Backbone as a printed PyTorch tensor [residue, N CA C, xyz], in Angstrom:
tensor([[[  0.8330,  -1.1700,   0.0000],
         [  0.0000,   0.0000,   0.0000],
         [  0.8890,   1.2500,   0.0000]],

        [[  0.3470,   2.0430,  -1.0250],
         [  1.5190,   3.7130,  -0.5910],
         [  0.8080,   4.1310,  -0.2250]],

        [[  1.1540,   4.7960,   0.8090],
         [  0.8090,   6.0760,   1.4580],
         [  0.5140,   7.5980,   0.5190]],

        [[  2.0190,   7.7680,  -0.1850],
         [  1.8540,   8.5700,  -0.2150],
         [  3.1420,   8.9150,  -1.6020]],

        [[  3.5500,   9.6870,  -2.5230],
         [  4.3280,   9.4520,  -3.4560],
         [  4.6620,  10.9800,  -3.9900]],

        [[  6.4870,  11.6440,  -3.7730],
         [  6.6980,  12.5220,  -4.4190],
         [  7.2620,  12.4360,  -6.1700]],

        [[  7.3940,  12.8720,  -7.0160],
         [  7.9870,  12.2610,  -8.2390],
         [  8.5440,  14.1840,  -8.5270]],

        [[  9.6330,  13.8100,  -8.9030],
         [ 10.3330,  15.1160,  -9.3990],
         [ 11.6880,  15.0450,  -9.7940]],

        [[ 12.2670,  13.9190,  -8.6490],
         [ 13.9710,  14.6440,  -8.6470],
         [ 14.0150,  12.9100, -10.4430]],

        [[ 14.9910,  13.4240, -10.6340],
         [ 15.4680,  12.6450, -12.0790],
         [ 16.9740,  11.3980, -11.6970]],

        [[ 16.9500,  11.6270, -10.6750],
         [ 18.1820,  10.8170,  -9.9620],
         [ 17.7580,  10.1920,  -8.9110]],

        [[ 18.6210,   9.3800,  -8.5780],
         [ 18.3860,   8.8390,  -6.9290],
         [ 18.2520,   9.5800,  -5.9620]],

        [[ 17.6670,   9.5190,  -4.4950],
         [ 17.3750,  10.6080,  -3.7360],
         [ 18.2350,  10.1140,  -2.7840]],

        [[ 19.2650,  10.9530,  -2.1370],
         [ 20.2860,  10.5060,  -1.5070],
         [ 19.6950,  11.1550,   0.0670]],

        [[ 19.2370,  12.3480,   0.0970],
         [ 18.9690,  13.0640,   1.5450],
         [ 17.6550,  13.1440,   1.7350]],

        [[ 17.1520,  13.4080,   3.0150],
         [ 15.8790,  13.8090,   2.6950],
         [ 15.8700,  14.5880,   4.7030]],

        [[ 14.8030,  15.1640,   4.9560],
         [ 14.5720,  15.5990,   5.9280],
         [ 12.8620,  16.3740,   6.2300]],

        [[ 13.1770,  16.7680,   7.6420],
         [ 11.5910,  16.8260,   7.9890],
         [ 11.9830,  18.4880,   8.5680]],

        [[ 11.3480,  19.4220,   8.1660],
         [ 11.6040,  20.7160,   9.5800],
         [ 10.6280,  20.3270,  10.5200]],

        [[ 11.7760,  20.7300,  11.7380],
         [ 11.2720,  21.0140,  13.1170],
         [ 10.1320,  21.9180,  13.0650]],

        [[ 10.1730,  22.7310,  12.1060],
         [  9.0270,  24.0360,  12.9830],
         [  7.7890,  23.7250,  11.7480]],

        [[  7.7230,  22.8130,  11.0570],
         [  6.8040,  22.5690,  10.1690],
         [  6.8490,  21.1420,   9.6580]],

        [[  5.9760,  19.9370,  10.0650],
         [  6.4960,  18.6000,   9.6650],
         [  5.8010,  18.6150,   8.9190]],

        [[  4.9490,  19.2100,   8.1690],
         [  4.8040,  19.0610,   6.7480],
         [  5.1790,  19.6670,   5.4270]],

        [[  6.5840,  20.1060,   5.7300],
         [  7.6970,  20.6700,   4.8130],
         [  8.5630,  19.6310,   4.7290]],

        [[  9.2720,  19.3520,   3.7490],
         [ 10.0650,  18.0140,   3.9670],
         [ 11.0920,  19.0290,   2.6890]],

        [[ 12.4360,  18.8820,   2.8100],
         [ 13.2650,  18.8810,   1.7360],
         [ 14.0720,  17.5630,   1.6100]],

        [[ 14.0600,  16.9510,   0.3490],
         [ 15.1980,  15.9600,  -0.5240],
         [ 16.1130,  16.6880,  -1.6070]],

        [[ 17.1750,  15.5070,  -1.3250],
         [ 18.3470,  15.6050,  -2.4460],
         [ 18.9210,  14.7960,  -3.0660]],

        [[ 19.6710,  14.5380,  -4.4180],
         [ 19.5270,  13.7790,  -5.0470],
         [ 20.9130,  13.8290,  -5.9250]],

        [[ 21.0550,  12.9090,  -6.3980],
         [ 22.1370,  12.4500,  -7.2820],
         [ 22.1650,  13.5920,  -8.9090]],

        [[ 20.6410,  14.3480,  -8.5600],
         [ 20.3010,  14.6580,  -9.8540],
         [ 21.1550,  16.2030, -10.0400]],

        [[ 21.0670,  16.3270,  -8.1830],
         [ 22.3180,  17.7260,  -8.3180],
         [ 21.2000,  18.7390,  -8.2150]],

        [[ 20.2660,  18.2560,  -7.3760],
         [ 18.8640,  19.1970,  -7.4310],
         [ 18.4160,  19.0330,  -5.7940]],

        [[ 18.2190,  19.8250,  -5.1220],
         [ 17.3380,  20.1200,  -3.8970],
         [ 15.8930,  20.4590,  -3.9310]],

        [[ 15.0190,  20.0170,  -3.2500],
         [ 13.8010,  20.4830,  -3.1760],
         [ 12.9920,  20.6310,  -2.4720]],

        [[ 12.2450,  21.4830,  -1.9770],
         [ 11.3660,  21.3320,  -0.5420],
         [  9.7310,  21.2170,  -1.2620]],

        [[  9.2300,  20.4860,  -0.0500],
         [  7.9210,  19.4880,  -0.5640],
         [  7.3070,  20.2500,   0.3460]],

        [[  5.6020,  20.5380,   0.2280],
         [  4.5930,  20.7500,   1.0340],
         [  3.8010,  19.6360,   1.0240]],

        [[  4.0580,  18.4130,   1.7400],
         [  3.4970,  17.4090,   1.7450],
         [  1.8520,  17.3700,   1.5730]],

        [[  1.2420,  18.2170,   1.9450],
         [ -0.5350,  18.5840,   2.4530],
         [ -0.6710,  19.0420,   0.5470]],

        [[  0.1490,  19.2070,  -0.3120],
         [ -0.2220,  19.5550,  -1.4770],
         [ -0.4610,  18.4430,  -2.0720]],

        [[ -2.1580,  18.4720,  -2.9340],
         [ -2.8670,  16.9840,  -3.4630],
         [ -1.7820,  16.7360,  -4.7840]],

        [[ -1.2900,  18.0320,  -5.4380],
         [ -0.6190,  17.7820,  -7.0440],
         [  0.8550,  17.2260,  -6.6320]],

        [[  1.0680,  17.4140,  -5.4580],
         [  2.7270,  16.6780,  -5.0080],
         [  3.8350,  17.2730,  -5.4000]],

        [[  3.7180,  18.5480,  -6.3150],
         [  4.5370,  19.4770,  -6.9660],
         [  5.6500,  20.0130,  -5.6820]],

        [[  7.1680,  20.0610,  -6.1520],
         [  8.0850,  20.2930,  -5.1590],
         [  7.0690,  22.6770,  -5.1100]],

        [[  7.6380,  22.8070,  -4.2210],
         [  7.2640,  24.2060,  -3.8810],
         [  9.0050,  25.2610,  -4.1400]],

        [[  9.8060,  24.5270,  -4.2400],
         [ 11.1070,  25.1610,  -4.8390],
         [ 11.8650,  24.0010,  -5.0480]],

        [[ 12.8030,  24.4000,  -6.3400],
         [ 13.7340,  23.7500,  -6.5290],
         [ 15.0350,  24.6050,  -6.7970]],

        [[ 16.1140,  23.4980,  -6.3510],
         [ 17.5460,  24.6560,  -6.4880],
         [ 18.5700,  23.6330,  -6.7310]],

        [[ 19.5310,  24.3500,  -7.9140],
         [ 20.4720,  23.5290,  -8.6200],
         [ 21.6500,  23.7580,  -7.5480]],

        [[ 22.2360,  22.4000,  -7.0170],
         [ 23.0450,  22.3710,  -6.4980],
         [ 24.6220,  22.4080,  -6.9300]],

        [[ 24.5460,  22.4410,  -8.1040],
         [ 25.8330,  21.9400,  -8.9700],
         [ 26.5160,  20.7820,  -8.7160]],

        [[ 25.9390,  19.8630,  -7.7920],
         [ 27.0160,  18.6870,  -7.6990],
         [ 26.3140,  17.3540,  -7.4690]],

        [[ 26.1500,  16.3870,  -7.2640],
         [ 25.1240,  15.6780,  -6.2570],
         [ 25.1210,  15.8460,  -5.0790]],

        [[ 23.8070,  15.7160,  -4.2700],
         [ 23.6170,  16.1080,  -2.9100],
         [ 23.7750,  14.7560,  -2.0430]],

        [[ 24.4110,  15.1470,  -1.2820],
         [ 25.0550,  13.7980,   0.0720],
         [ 23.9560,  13.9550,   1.3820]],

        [[ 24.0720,  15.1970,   2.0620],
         [ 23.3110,  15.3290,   2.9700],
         [ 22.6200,  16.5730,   2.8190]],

        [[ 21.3780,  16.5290,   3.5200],
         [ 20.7830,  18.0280,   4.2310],
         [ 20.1620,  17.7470,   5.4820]],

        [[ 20.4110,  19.3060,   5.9330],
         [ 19.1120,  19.2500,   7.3670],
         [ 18.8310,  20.5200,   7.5090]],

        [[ 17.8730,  20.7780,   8.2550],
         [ 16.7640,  21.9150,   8.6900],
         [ 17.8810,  22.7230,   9.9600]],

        [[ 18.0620,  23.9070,   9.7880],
         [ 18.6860,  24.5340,  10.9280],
         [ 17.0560,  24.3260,  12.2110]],

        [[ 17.3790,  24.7300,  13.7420],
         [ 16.5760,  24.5640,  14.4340],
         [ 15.2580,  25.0590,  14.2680]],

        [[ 15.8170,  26.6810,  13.8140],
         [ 14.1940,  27.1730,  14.0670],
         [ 13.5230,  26.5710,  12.4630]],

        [[ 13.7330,  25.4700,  11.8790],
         [ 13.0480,  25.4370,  10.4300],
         [ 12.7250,  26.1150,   9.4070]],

        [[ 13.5500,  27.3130,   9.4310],
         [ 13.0220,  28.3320,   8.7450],
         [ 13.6230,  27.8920,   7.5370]],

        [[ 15.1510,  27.4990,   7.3420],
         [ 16.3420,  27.6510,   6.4030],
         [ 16.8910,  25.9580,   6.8330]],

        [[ 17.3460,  25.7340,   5.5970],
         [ 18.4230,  24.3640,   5.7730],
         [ 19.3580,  24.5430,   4.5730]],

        [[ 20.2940,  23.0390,   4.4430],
         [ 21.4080,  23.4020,   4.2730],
         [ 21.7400,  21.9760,   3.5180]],

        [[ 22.4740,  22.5140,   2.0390],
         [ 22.4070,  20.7150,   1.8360],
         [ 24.4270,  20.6910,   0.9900]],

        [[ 24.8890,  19.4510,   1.4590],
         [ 25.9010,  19.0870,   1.4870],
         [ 26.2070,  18.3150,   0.2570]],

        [[ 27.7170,  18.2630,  -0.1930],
         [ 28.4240,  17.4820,  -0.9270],
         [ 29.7620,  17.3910,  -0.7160]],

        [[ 30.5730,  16.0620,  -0.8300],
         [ 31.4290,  15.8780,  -0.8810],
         [ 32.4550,  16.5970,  -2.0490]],

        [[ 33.0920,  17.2690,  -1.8620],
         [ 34.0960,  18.0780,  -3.0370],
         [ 35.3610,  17.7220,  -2.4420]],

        [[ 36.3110,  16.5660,  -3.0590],
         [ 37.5750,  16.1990,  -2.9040],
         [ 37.9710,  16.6550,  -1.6310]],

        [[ 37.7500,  15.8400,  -0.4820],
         [ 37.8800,  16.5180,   0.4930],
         [ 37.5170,  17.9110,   1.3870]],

        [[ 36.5030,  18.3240,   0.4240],
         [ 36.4530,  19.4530,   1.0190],
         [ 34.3990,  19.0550,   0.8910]],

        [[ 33.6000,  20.4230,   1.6430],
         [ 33.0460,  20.0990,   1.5820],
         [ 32.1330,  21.5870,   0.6110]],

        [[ 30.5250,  21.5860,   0.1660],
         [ 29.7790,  22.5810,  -0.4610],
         [ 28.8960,  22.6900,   0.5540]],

        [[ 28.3000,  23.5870,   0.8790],
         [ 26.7700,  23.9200,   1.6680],
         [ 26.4030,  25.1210,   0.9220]],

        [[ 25.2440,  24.8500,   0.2810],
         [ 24.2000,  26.0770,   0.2580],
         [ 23.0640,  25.7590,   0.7110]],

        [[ 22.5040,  27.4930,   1.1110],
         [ 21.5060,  27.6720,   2.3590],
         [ 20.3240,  27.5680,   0.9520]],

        [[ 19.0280,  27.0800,   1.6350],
         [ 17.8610,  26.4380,   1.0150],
         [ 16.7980,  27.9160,   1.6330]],

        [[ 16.7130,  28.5850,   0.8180],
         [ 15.7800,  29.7190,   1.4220],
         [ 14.2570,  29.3840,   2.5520]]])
């Protein structure tokens, strides 16, 4: 049985997360080199932003107050973060 089904990213979805100050905001990330934050309560399932990460995405998470998060990649030792408005 599904519950429930996002379709958008074009790659594997490597991250995903929930905000603290809104659990029905969810952002994923993906191999596709794309971030996106979801309004889960939306019937069309349409992401509500998307943002080119330039690389594939490894991790993200929600800073505390949920307002803003932050999504990660591995760069030869080093690492990328951009902030997710």
């Amino acid at each position: 049985m599904q519950l429930s089904r996002f379709d958008g990213h074009e790659d594997y979805v490597r991250a995903g997360a929930v905000s603290p100050a809104n659990m029905e905001t969810w952002a994923t990330g993906g191999y596709d080199h794309v971030c996106k934050l979801w309004d889960v309560r939306d019937p069309k399932g349409g992401a509500m932003m998307n943002m080119d990460h330039g690389a594939p995405v490894e991790d993200l998470a929600f800073f505390p107050s949920g307002v803003s998060a932050f999504s990660c990649r591995e760069a030869m030792g080093g690492g990328l973060c951009a902030s997710l408005p």
